[in-house]
C-alpha atoms as one frame of an Amber mdcrd trajectory, in Angstrom:
protein
 -16.672 -56.340  15.829 -19.688 -58.272  17.174 -17.711 -59.498  20.213 -19.350
 -58.359  23.560 -16.716 -56.597  25.672 -16.826 -57.496  29.372 -13.288 -56.789
  30.372 -10.726 -54.157  29.789  -6.993 -54.488  30.448  -5.196 -51.458  31.745
  -1.509 -51.158  31.203   0.309 -49.771  34.136   4.153 -49.741  34.171   5.497
 -50.104  30.684   9.218 -50.936  29.941  10.144 -50.706  26.209  12.492 -53.414
  25.040  13.095 -53.282  21.259  11.274 -51.658  18.420   7.925 -53.451  19.109
   8.384 -55.220  22.366   7.857 -54.252  25.977   6.903 -55.596  29.353   3.970
 -54.241  31.404   2.033 -54.749  34.493  -1.663 -55.073  33.878  -4.863 -54.610
  35.847  -8.082 -56.071  34.330 -11.361 -54.188  34.782 -14.756 -56.003  34.826
 -17.236 -53.871  33.012 -20.188 -55.886  34.540 -19.216 -55.488  38.190 -17.487
 -52.096  37.449 -14.480 -53.210  39.598 -10.939 -54.491  39.136 -10.342 -58.088
  39.026  -8.512 -58.923  42.219  -8.208 -62.784  42.145  -5.279 -64.464  40.403
  -3.607 -61.347  39.047  -1.344 -61.320  36.053   2.337 -61.264  36.981   4.423
 -58.037  36.885   6.627 -57.691  33.761   4.194 -59.576  31.523   5.742 -59.814
  28.053   2.540 -60.150  25.939  -1.135 -60.608  26.498  -3.839 -61.607  24.014
  -7.614 -61.943  24.510  -9.354 -64.663  22.667 -11.589 -63.621  19.739 -14.660
 -65.083  21.406 -15.315 -65.614  25.144 -12.947 -64.282  27.706  -9.930 -66.551
  27.535  -6.562 -64.846  27.953  -3.227 -66.015  26.786  -0.057 -64.250  28.136
   3.684 -64.710  28.062   5.834 -64.312  31.157   9.450 -65.240  31.540   9.329
 -66.592  27.933   6.605 -69.110  28.804   2.975 -69.135  27.742   0.019 -69.292
  30.097  -3.679 -69.427  29.405  -6.690 -68.336  31.666 -10.195 -69.476  30.987
 -11.372 -66.160  32.282  -9.514 -63.233  34.006 -10.292 -64.087  37.629  -9.241
 -67.846  37.557  -5.805 -69.323  37.963  -3.775 -69.823  34.838  -2.596 -73.018
  33.190   1.023 -73.133  32.183   1.421 -74.268  28.547   5.189 -74.182  28.164
   7.979 -74.785  30.741  11.164 -74.463  28.744  11.255 -70.733  28.293  14.636
 -69.139  29.154  15.845 -65.587  28.891  17.797 -65.007  25.673  17.594 -68.732
  24.851  14.101 -70.153  24.345  11.232 -67.818  23.374   7.611 -69.220  23.482
   4.733 -67.099  22.030   7.049 -64.132  21.536   9.536 -63.346  18.923  13.315
 -63.191  19.424  15.126 -60.002  18.285  15.495 -60.857  14.606  11.962 -62.280
  14.028  10.455 -59.169  15.834  12.508 -56.765  13.631  12.653 -58.537  10.283
   9.907 -61.081   9.954   6.807 -60.470  12.037   7.041 -56.697  12.703   5.570
 -57.416  16.168   6.683 -59.041  19.393   3.779 -61.536  19.266   4.276 -65.124
  18.168   0.940 -66.676  19.158  -2.352 -66.912  17.192  -5.842 -67.734  18.532
  -8.112 -69.807  16.160 -11.366 -67.966  15.201 -13.491 -69.650  17.982 -10.630
 -69.853  20.481 -10.571 -73.660  20.491  -6.902 -73.653  19.596  -3.916 -71.395
  20.279  -0.974 -71.752  17.833   2.464 -70.418  19.003   5.976 -70.383  17.846
   9.043 -71.473  19.788  12.383 -69.814  18.956  15.574 -71.382  20.050  18.492
 -68.920  20.186  20.897 -71.127  21.950  23.432 -71.194  19.009  22.832 -67.539
  18.038  25.924 -65.334  18.723  25.478 -62.746  21.413  26.084 -59.059  20.550
  27.254 -57.069  23.602  27.312 -53.311  24.158  27.634 -50.832  27.011  24.758
 -48.965  28.539  26.004 -46.137  30.699  22.721 -45.277  32.526  22.743 -42.658
  35.397  26.080 -40.915  36.106  26.245 -42.331  39.583  26.792 -45.910  38.051
  30.462 -46.678  38.479  30.542 -49.538  35.994  28.321 -49.361  32.856  25.876
 -52.200  32.281  26.449 -54.609  29.498  23.504 -55.463  27.234  23.620 -58.950
  25.838  21.476 -59.706  22.840  21.304 -62.792  20.734  21.676 -61.206  17.245
  22.363 -63.287  14.132  24.564 -61.282  11.841  24.823 -62.234   8.155  26.096
 -65.826   7.808  25.989 -66.479  11.543  23.911 -69.136  13.275  20.205 -68.383
  13.164  17.457 -69.137  15.662  15.619 -72.406  15.008  11.824 -72.286  14.948
   9.013 -74.730  15.792   5.284 -74.229  15.548   2.924 -75.845  18.024  -0.873
 -75.822  18.466  -2.581 -76.142  21.842  -6.149 -77.421  22.219  -7.598 -74.957
  24.765 -10.966 -76.731  25.156  -9.631 -79.241  27.677  -7.448 -77.369  30.320
  -5.883 -78.162  32.651  -4.764 -81.130  30.657  -3.676 -79.039  27.596  -1.423
 -80.728  25.230   0.667 -79.110  22.445   1.164 -80.862  19.078   3.899 -79.689
  16.679   3.338 -78.975  13.140   6.602 -79.867  11.483   7.965 -77.841   8.459
   7.762 -79.508   5.001  10.449 -82.070   4.360  12.342 -79.790   1.919  13.147
 -77.528   5.035  13.544 -80.095   7.780  16.896 -81.478   6.355  18.887 -78.163
   6.681  16.966 -76.794   9.786  17.898 -73.427   8.275  14.523 -72.065   7.463
  12.034 -69.353   8.695   8.379 -69.391   9.706   7.129 -66.340   7.797   3.281
 -66.296   8.440   0.537 -68.122  10.336  -3.067 -67.690   9.240  -6.094 -69.461
  10.759  -8.625 -70.468   8.126 -11.248 -72.129  10.389 -11.122 -73.464  13.914
  -9.663 -76.737  12.608  -7.681 -75.496   9.627  -4.462 -73.475   9.801  -2.190
 -72.150   7.044   1.599 -71.754   7.562   4.244 -70.221   5.414   7.848 -71.488
   5.546  10.742 -69.735   3.864  14.263 -70.936   3.016  17.162 -69.127   4.587
  18.106 -68.039   1.029  14.684 -66.239   0.663  13.880 -67.067  -2.994  11.765
 -70.163  -2.224   8.884 -70.641   0.131   6.138 -73.243   0.789   2.577 -72.449
   1.918   0.932 -75.472   3.768  -2.674 -75.974   4.826  -3.069 -78.183   7.906
  -6.226 -79.901   9.300  -6.942 -81.121  12.750  -7.660 -84.837  13.012 -10.021
 -85.553  15.857  -9.109 -89.159  16.152  -5.556 -88.617  17.206  -5.466 -84.951
  18.028  -2.831 -84.289  15.440  -2.480 -81.860  12.603  -2.129 -83.227   9.017
  -0.522 -81.157   6.279  -1.095 -83.103   3.085   1.331 -82.387   0.222  -1.626
 -81.853  -2.104  -2.434 -78.678  -0.243   1.116 -77.206  -0.466   1.805 -74.218
  -2.742   5.433 -73.287  -3.578   6.551 -69.901  -4.413   9.944 -69.099  -6.137
  11.740 -66.083  -7.397  14.292 -66.408 -10.142  15.365 -62.747 -10.056  15.544
 -62.011  -6.425  13.624 -62.613  -3.267   9.996 -63.430  -2.607   7.531 -60.597
  -2.001   8.316 -57.125  -1.063  10.093 -58.098   2.082   8.675 -61.573   2.698
   5.886 -63.812   1.338   2.494 -62.078   1.251  -0.407 -63.319   3.470  -3.137
 -65.504   1.931  -6.794 -64.442   2.094  -8.998 -67.380   2.040 -12.333 -67.630
   0.066 -15.632 -68.804   1.618 -14.778 -72.361   0.601 -11.902 -72.284   3.109
  -9.485 -73.978   0.776  -8.910 -71.629  -2.199  -7.299 -68.234  -1.482  -6.155
 -64.942  -2.845  -2.532 -63.858  -2.693  -0.192 -61.173  -4.043   2.349 -62.819
  -6.221   4.731 -61.514  -8.966   3.198 -62.198 -12.368   5.038 -63.344 -15.450
   6.088 -59.624 -16.098   7.449 -59.214 -12.675   4.636 -56.963 -11.235   2.947
 -57.734  -7.904  -0.667 -58.694  -8.548  -3.524 -60.565  -6.850  -3.854 -64.170
  -7.975  -6.485 -66.781  -7.106  -5.094 -70.116  -6.051  -7.925 -72.688  -6.534
  -8.395 -75.978  -4.785  -6.064 -77.790  -7.202  -3.356 -75.264  -6.777  -3.660
 -73.399 -10.123  -2.895 -69.736 -10.095  -5.411 -67.470 -11.850  -4.490 -63.720
 -12.100  -7.168 -61.396 -10.845  -5.411 -58.070 -11.641  -2.731 -57.293 -14.177
  -0.903 -54.252 -15.656   2.402 -52.240 -15.281   1.539 -51.201 -11.715   1.438
 -53.072  -8.386  -1.137 -54.256  -5.715   0.227 -52.999  -2.454  -2.144 -54.889
  -0.105  -5.377 -56.916   0.046  -7.550 -55.171   2.490 -10.712 -57.437   2.612
 -12.289 -60.382   0.882 -16.145 -60.917   0.899 -18.244 -63.356  -1.029 -18.569
 -60.824  -3.791 -15.504 -58.523  -3.779 -11.822 -58.225  -3.091 -10.860 -54.803
  -1.761  -7.203 -53.799  -2.256  -4.782 -50.891  -2.304  -2.805 -50.214  -5.584
  -0.830 -47.564  -7.230  -2.532 -48.014 -10.662  -4.229 -44.625 -10.840  -2.721
 -42.084 -13.122   0.383 -44.338 -13.590   1.954 -42.859 -10.461   3.794 -45.469
  -8.320   3.824 -43.039  -5.354  -0.016 -42.976  -5.238  -2.226 -45.240  -3.280
  -6.025 -45.859  -3.852  -8.727 -48.295  -2.773 -10.089 -50.588  -5.378 -12.718
 -53.373  -5.500 -12.968 -56.205  -7.922 -15.922 -58.602  -8.371 -15.074 -62.238
  -7.793 -16.977 -65.459  -8.343 -17.871 -65.650 -12.059 -14.395 -64.900 -13.377
 -12.573 -61.563 -12.890 -14.088 -58.380 -13.964 -12.662 -54.843 -14.343 -11.557
 -53.396 -10.970 -13.447 -50.295  -9.770 -11.580 -47.507  -7.973 -13.453 -46.576
  -4.895 -11.287 -43.552  -3.781  -9.848 -42.089  -7.008 -12.465 -39.506  -7.662
 -13.353 -38.619  -4.074 -11.061 -35.514  -4.062  -8.524 -35.732  -6.818  -6.978
 -32.439  -6.153  -6.181 -33.054  -2.422  -6.149 -36.881  -2.073  -3.816 -39.182
  -3.992  -2.655 -41.359  -1.163  -5.042 -43.520   0.879  -5.120 -46.349   3.283
  -8.088 -48.365   4.445  -9.240 -50.180   7.578 -12.087 -52.641   7.363 -14.436
 -53.997  10.004 -14.220 -57.754  10.706 -17.151 -58.556   8.538 -16.153 -55.972
   5.910 -19.442 -54.165   6.124 -17.753 -50.932   6.963 -14.444 -49.475   6.219
 -12.563 -46.309   7.221 -10.717 -44.522   4.502  -7.684 -42.518   5.550  -6.374
 -39.747   3.244  -2.700 -38.814   3.631  -2.663 -36.032   1.106  -0.752 -34.749
  -0.714  -2.495 -31.586   0.358  -3.944 -30.724   3.698  -7.658 -30.743   4.293
  -9.182 -27.415   3.215 -10.978 -25.816   6.114 -11.132 -22.241   7.279 -10.022
 -22.896  10.831  -6.896 -24.630   9.491  -6.353 -21.938   6.794  -6.436 -19.211
   9.446  -3.912 -21.120  11.695  -1.630 -21.561   8.710  -2.037 -18.018   7.430
   1.145 -16.806   9.254   3.055 -19.989   8.390   4.743 -20.061   5.062   4.261
 -23.739   3.959   6.399 -25.173   1.177   4.983 -26.932  -1.923   5.741 -30.368
  -3.171   6.621 -31.374  -6.717   6.576 -35.081  -7.954   8.015 -35.808 -11.352
  10.237 -38.253 -13.287  13.715 -38.314 -14.837  15.104 -40.903 -17.183  18.219
 -42.747 -16.118  19.647 -45.905 -17.797  16.594 -46.353 -19.822  14.278 -46.308
 -16.771  11.713 -43.680 -16.015  12.277 -42.984 -12.270  10.447 -40.720  -9.818
  11.669 -37.871  -7.575   9.963 -35.406  -5.314  11.080 -31.887  -4.341   9.961
 -29.876  -1.256  10.158 -26.386  -2.692  10.453 -23.233  -0.556   7.295 -20.983
  -0.232   6.939 -18.433  -3.046   9.380 -20.542  -5.095  11.035 -18.542  -7.891
  12.566 -20.633 -10.617  14.729 -17.743 -11.690  16.545 -17.951  -8.364  19.285
 -20.464  -7.339  18.542 -22.556  -4.318  20.786 -24.970  -2.411  19.527 -28.552
  -2.562  19.565 -31.391   0.054  19.037 -34.954  -1.148  17.056 -36.807   1.517
  17.941 -40.422   0.839  16.877 -43.899   2.087  17.210 -46.172  -0.983  16.878
 -49.517   0.641  15.393 -52.350  -1.416  11.643 -51.834  -1.992  11.742 -48.372
  -0.503   9.763 -45.354  -1.802  10.597 -41.720  -0.982   8.706 -39.959  -3.794
   5.012 -40.092  -3.111   1.782 -38.217  -2.762   1.487 -38.197   1.018   1.496
 -34.957   3.002   4.127 -34.609   5.833   5.360 -32.009   8.200   9.029 -32.813
   9.128  12.616 -31.445   9.022  12.278 -30.971   5.199   9.283 -28.619   5.924
  11.503 -26.492   8.133  14.477 -26.429   5.835  12.416 -25.444   2.725  10.232
 -22.852   4.534  12.689 -21.162   6.972  16.067 -21.807   5.377  14.958 -21.741
   1.638  16.548 -25.026   0.873  15.035 -27.439  -1.704  14.781 -30.984  -0.230
  14.608 -33.611  -2.839  14.279 -37.452  -2.749  14.698 -39.958  -5.633  13.725
 -43.519  -6.042  16.377 -45.256  -8.188  16.972 -48.919  -8.986  16.168 -51.155
  -6.044  13.195 -49.079  -5.125   9.779 -50.607  -4.759   6.210 -50.840  -6.298
   7.314 -50.420  -9.946   7.956 -54.138 -10.806  10.651 -56.659 -10.030  12.970
 -55.440 -12.799  13.657 -52.153 -10.978  13.570 -53.724  -7.541  15.566 -56.823
  -8.087  18.318 -54.678 -10.024  20.177 -54.591  -6.540  19.843 -58.277  -5.932
  23.170 -59.662  -4.517  24.886 -56.196  -5.027  23.849 -53.712  -2.393  25.848
 -50.529  -2.472  26.082 -50.336  -6.243  23.106 -49.304  -8.418  21.092 -47.666
  -5.656  24.195 -45.451  -4.761  25.055 -44.706  -8.420  21.510 -43.618  -9.150
  21.380 -41.125  -6.232  24.577 -39.562  -7.651  23.122 -39.486 -11.225  19.880
 -38.003  -9.948  21.721 -35.185  -8.116  23.686 -34.502 -11.311  20.349 -34.058
 -13.124  19.050 -31.796 -10.374  22.282 -29.693 -10.512  21.497 -29.022 -14.073
  18.129 -27.521 -13.294  18.184 -23.782 -13.692  16.991 -23.057 -10.077  19.463
 -25.446  -8.319  22.795 -23.912  -7.095  25.204 -26.762  -8.204  27.902 -25.549
  -5.788  25.647 -26.218  -2.833  24.326 -29.733  -2.964  24.240 -31.945   0.199
  22.950 -35.406   0.979  21.682 -36.992   4.270  20.085 -40.323   5.409  19.321
 -42.468   8.367  19.976 -46.177   8.633  20.089 -47.588   5.104  20.059 -43.900
   4.091  23.090 -43.253   6.209  24.865 -46.103   4.375  23.946 -44.736   0.940
  24.919 -41.184   2.007  28.259 -42.534   3.084  28.835 -44.582  -0.119  27.870
 -41.571  -2.175  30.182 -39.207  -0.276  33.005 -41.848  -0.564  32.477 -42.235
  -4.297  34.548 -39.178  -5.303  31.777 -37.854  -7.497  32.448 -34.202  -6.845
  28.594 -33.639  -6.878  28.139 -33.085  -3.225  29.677 -30.531  -0.877  28.690
 -32.240   2.364  26.491 -34.851   3.974  25.102 -36.442   7.166  24.886 -40.094
   7.921  22.823 -41.120  10.975  23.065 -44.666  12.350  24.546 -46.037   9.058
  25.361 -49.480   8.121  29.034 -49.619   7.075  29.609 -53.284   6.269  26.867
 -55.798   5.529  28.531 -58.521   7.619  27.669 -56.374  10.622  23.937 -56.369
  10.076  21.299 -58.964  10.861  20.911 -62.250   8.861  17.308 -62.120   7.821
  17.507 -58.687   6.273  21.066 -58.814   4.841  20.886 -62.369   3.321  17.547
 -61.560   1.624  19.405 -59.350  -0.823  22.994 -60.408  -0.480  23.043 -64.181
   0.129  25.762 -65.539   2.389  29.172 -63.841   3.128  31.118 -66.959   2.118
  33.393 -67.564  -0.914  31.098 -70.124  -2.361  28.168 -67.608  -2.372  28.663
 -63.721  -2.348  31.553 -62.744  -0.197  33.138 -60.731  -2.927  30.174 -58.280
  -3.067  30.052 -58.068   0.724  33.742 -57.037   0.780  33.392 -54.615  -2.124
  30.484 -52.673  -0.587  31.951 -51.394   2.584  32.163 -47.580   3.547  35.566
 -48.085   5.091  37.173 -48.947   1.817  36.201 -45.374   0.436  37.749 -43.476
   3.349  40.265 -41.665   1.193  37.618 -39.956  -0.818  36.040 -38.247   2.208
  38.949 -35.759   2.020  36.854 -33.964  -0.681  33.597 -33.517   1.283  32.420
 -32.315   4.644  30.929 -35.323   6.647  28.938 -35.577   9.833  28.639 -38.988
  11.362  25.988 -39.689  14.011  25.066 -42.829  15.958  23.400 -43.894  19.247
  25.601 -45.926  21.477  22.759 -48.245  22.495  21.519 -49.026  18.943  20.300
 -52.686  19.191  19.548 -52.717  15.411  22.445 -51.049  13.590  25.181 -51.335
  16.136  27.448 -48.516  17.122  30.229 -50.828  15.881  29.250 -49.764  12.301
  29.940 -46.023  12.939  32.994 -46.788  15.092  34.563 -48.579  12.060  33.832
 -45.704   9.755  35.358 -43.328  12.274  38.517 -45.529  12.657  38.971 -45.703
   8.782  38.637 -41.928   8.392  41.075 -41.318  11.245  43.598 -43.835   9.703
  43.226 -42.030   6.263  43.834 -38.634   8.093  40.434 -37.353   7.064  38.942
 -34.467   8.992  35.285 -34.963   9.740  32.595 -34.263  12.273  31.003 -36.817
  14.652  28.206 -36.879  17.203  27.310 -39.867  19.426  24.061 -40.146  21.501
  24.727 -41.926  24.755  22.309 -44.829  25.540  20.192 -43.913  22.512  18.873
 -46.660  20.193  18.230 -46.586  16.413  15.476 -43.950  16.681  17.486 -41.397
  18.731  14.320 -40.307  20.616  13.547 -38.337  23.766  15.568 -35.223  24.504
  18.024 -36.273  21.855  15.417 -35.847  19.122  15.406 -32.170  19.077  19.179
 -32.151  19.782  19.914 -34.151  16.606  17.779 -32.031  14.220  19.227 -28.768
  15.727  22.743 -30.120  15.339  22.066 -31.356  11.708  20.468 -27.921  10.956
  23.621 -26.032  12.041  25.781 -28.348   9.932  23.727 -27.924   6.773  23.469
 -24.119   7.246  27.260 -23.918   7.639  27.743 -26.057   4.650  25.456 -23.891
   2.488  26.884 -20.692   4.010  23.547 -19.617   5.314  23.213 -17.010   8.188
């Protein structure tokens, strides 16, 4: 980055809010004077701050309103005034956008030269409020009540507006709204899915229908005469899916070419595989890559090359390598940059490019640890498990699994097997990355095989497999885990009487649906923070796959995919149900309803709650939950 750094911001007191969001108090340090800036300090509990890409402007959000400083020591100019806790969010995302759309708390975007600042305004006034107790310290006589605007499937959603502020003329800054395309404005039920600055006076927005199979990309230009932004229909590009939803989770980001009007984007091709396409100035799509594999991400676009990550190499969906393809005079054959660097050790890479794409950092995730003497000697006394990645055939599909095998694995022995499941749409659990986690302990210390399997609904193998679960969660992805476990049970080294399953979040849902299926394959299982009924989960995620829970849409499949309806079958298995009481994401309500249904059906089961813990069950509870689950699995497998 060529930007000269003159200031540093130092976070002091940090209070975590949701997965990505926090408030903090900041001090700004001037590197030139080697002292803290003492004039016009930032307020305590600032929700977000962002330096301009050039110069020393600073945008920040406090009390849901946006402020801009020309430089750190001067007074700030207030950009918005209507911010209100849990009602109106300016420049920061509300809960559902943070979790499901942006993957960050930030909802403001500087233009390349900092002449403009774009920001989103979310209005949660109509969004129903989820309430739950927070018990806090034991001296608190009455628990606190957390109130969170949280749109569940079918409920009223936040509405969104996008504004752009001209920052060249403070303190008389004025915001101009860029209105969504006419196709969206009528219903007001749409999402803003991405914001990309092209130049200082050109911005690209992507809007998405509430039913997430249709999106429109618009390119808008600043008009100096009236200070407004124009988004001509000729520069709109629509994207539609006939078989499911758009993108892996949402529409992909565009990467603009040097002409600042044409761009590269990952789209499903005619065969349903995600590939790079060039969208030229007339809106025509020209495929740049093709094949029965997928492009995972575009990493950089230069005048000559596109750099991207894909899973093409060796026909292994669980691999990741960096490629480059020459652009300009028509597509050429892509060249793999990382494939041959260290084939035996490295089959899973990520890359990070400098702003001008002159340099990149290549990260190798394994599947094998780096080979060096210091590490080897450290691990000499530690028996590390090995990993096997292979395929089985189910329902005419070749599907991938992985097994973490105990050290000194002996195929003539019989081992207990734990199926570690997630199985959400576009998930991938069988891959070539190296990890040390609970499975490492179970395999090495307890001699348990830990397997994972990617069935229908899983990602990066084309839309046919991924969209198989469209509008019917809780069906094929559940059936395929059972079928895979049956196949594993037939392997000579697996003890078919000692097979267990566990999962967290979506994995907890699938675990519960599997155990409630009456398959007789599994002896026991653990569900952590599971979904139990899709009407309880958030709108953006759930409706992407299930549509709306109304009779005119998909109510029937919502009703037929609950864990509670399967309570009777839990009499045949040992079940451990775990949830945090302060889970803002998958609410404790979901486990509470499973528990009630099991009690009503007179099913004996085990349960553990974690007071005031959220979806991650962290802190002191982290070691507690894994110790507790280890005891349960050992008891199930009759291990000492």
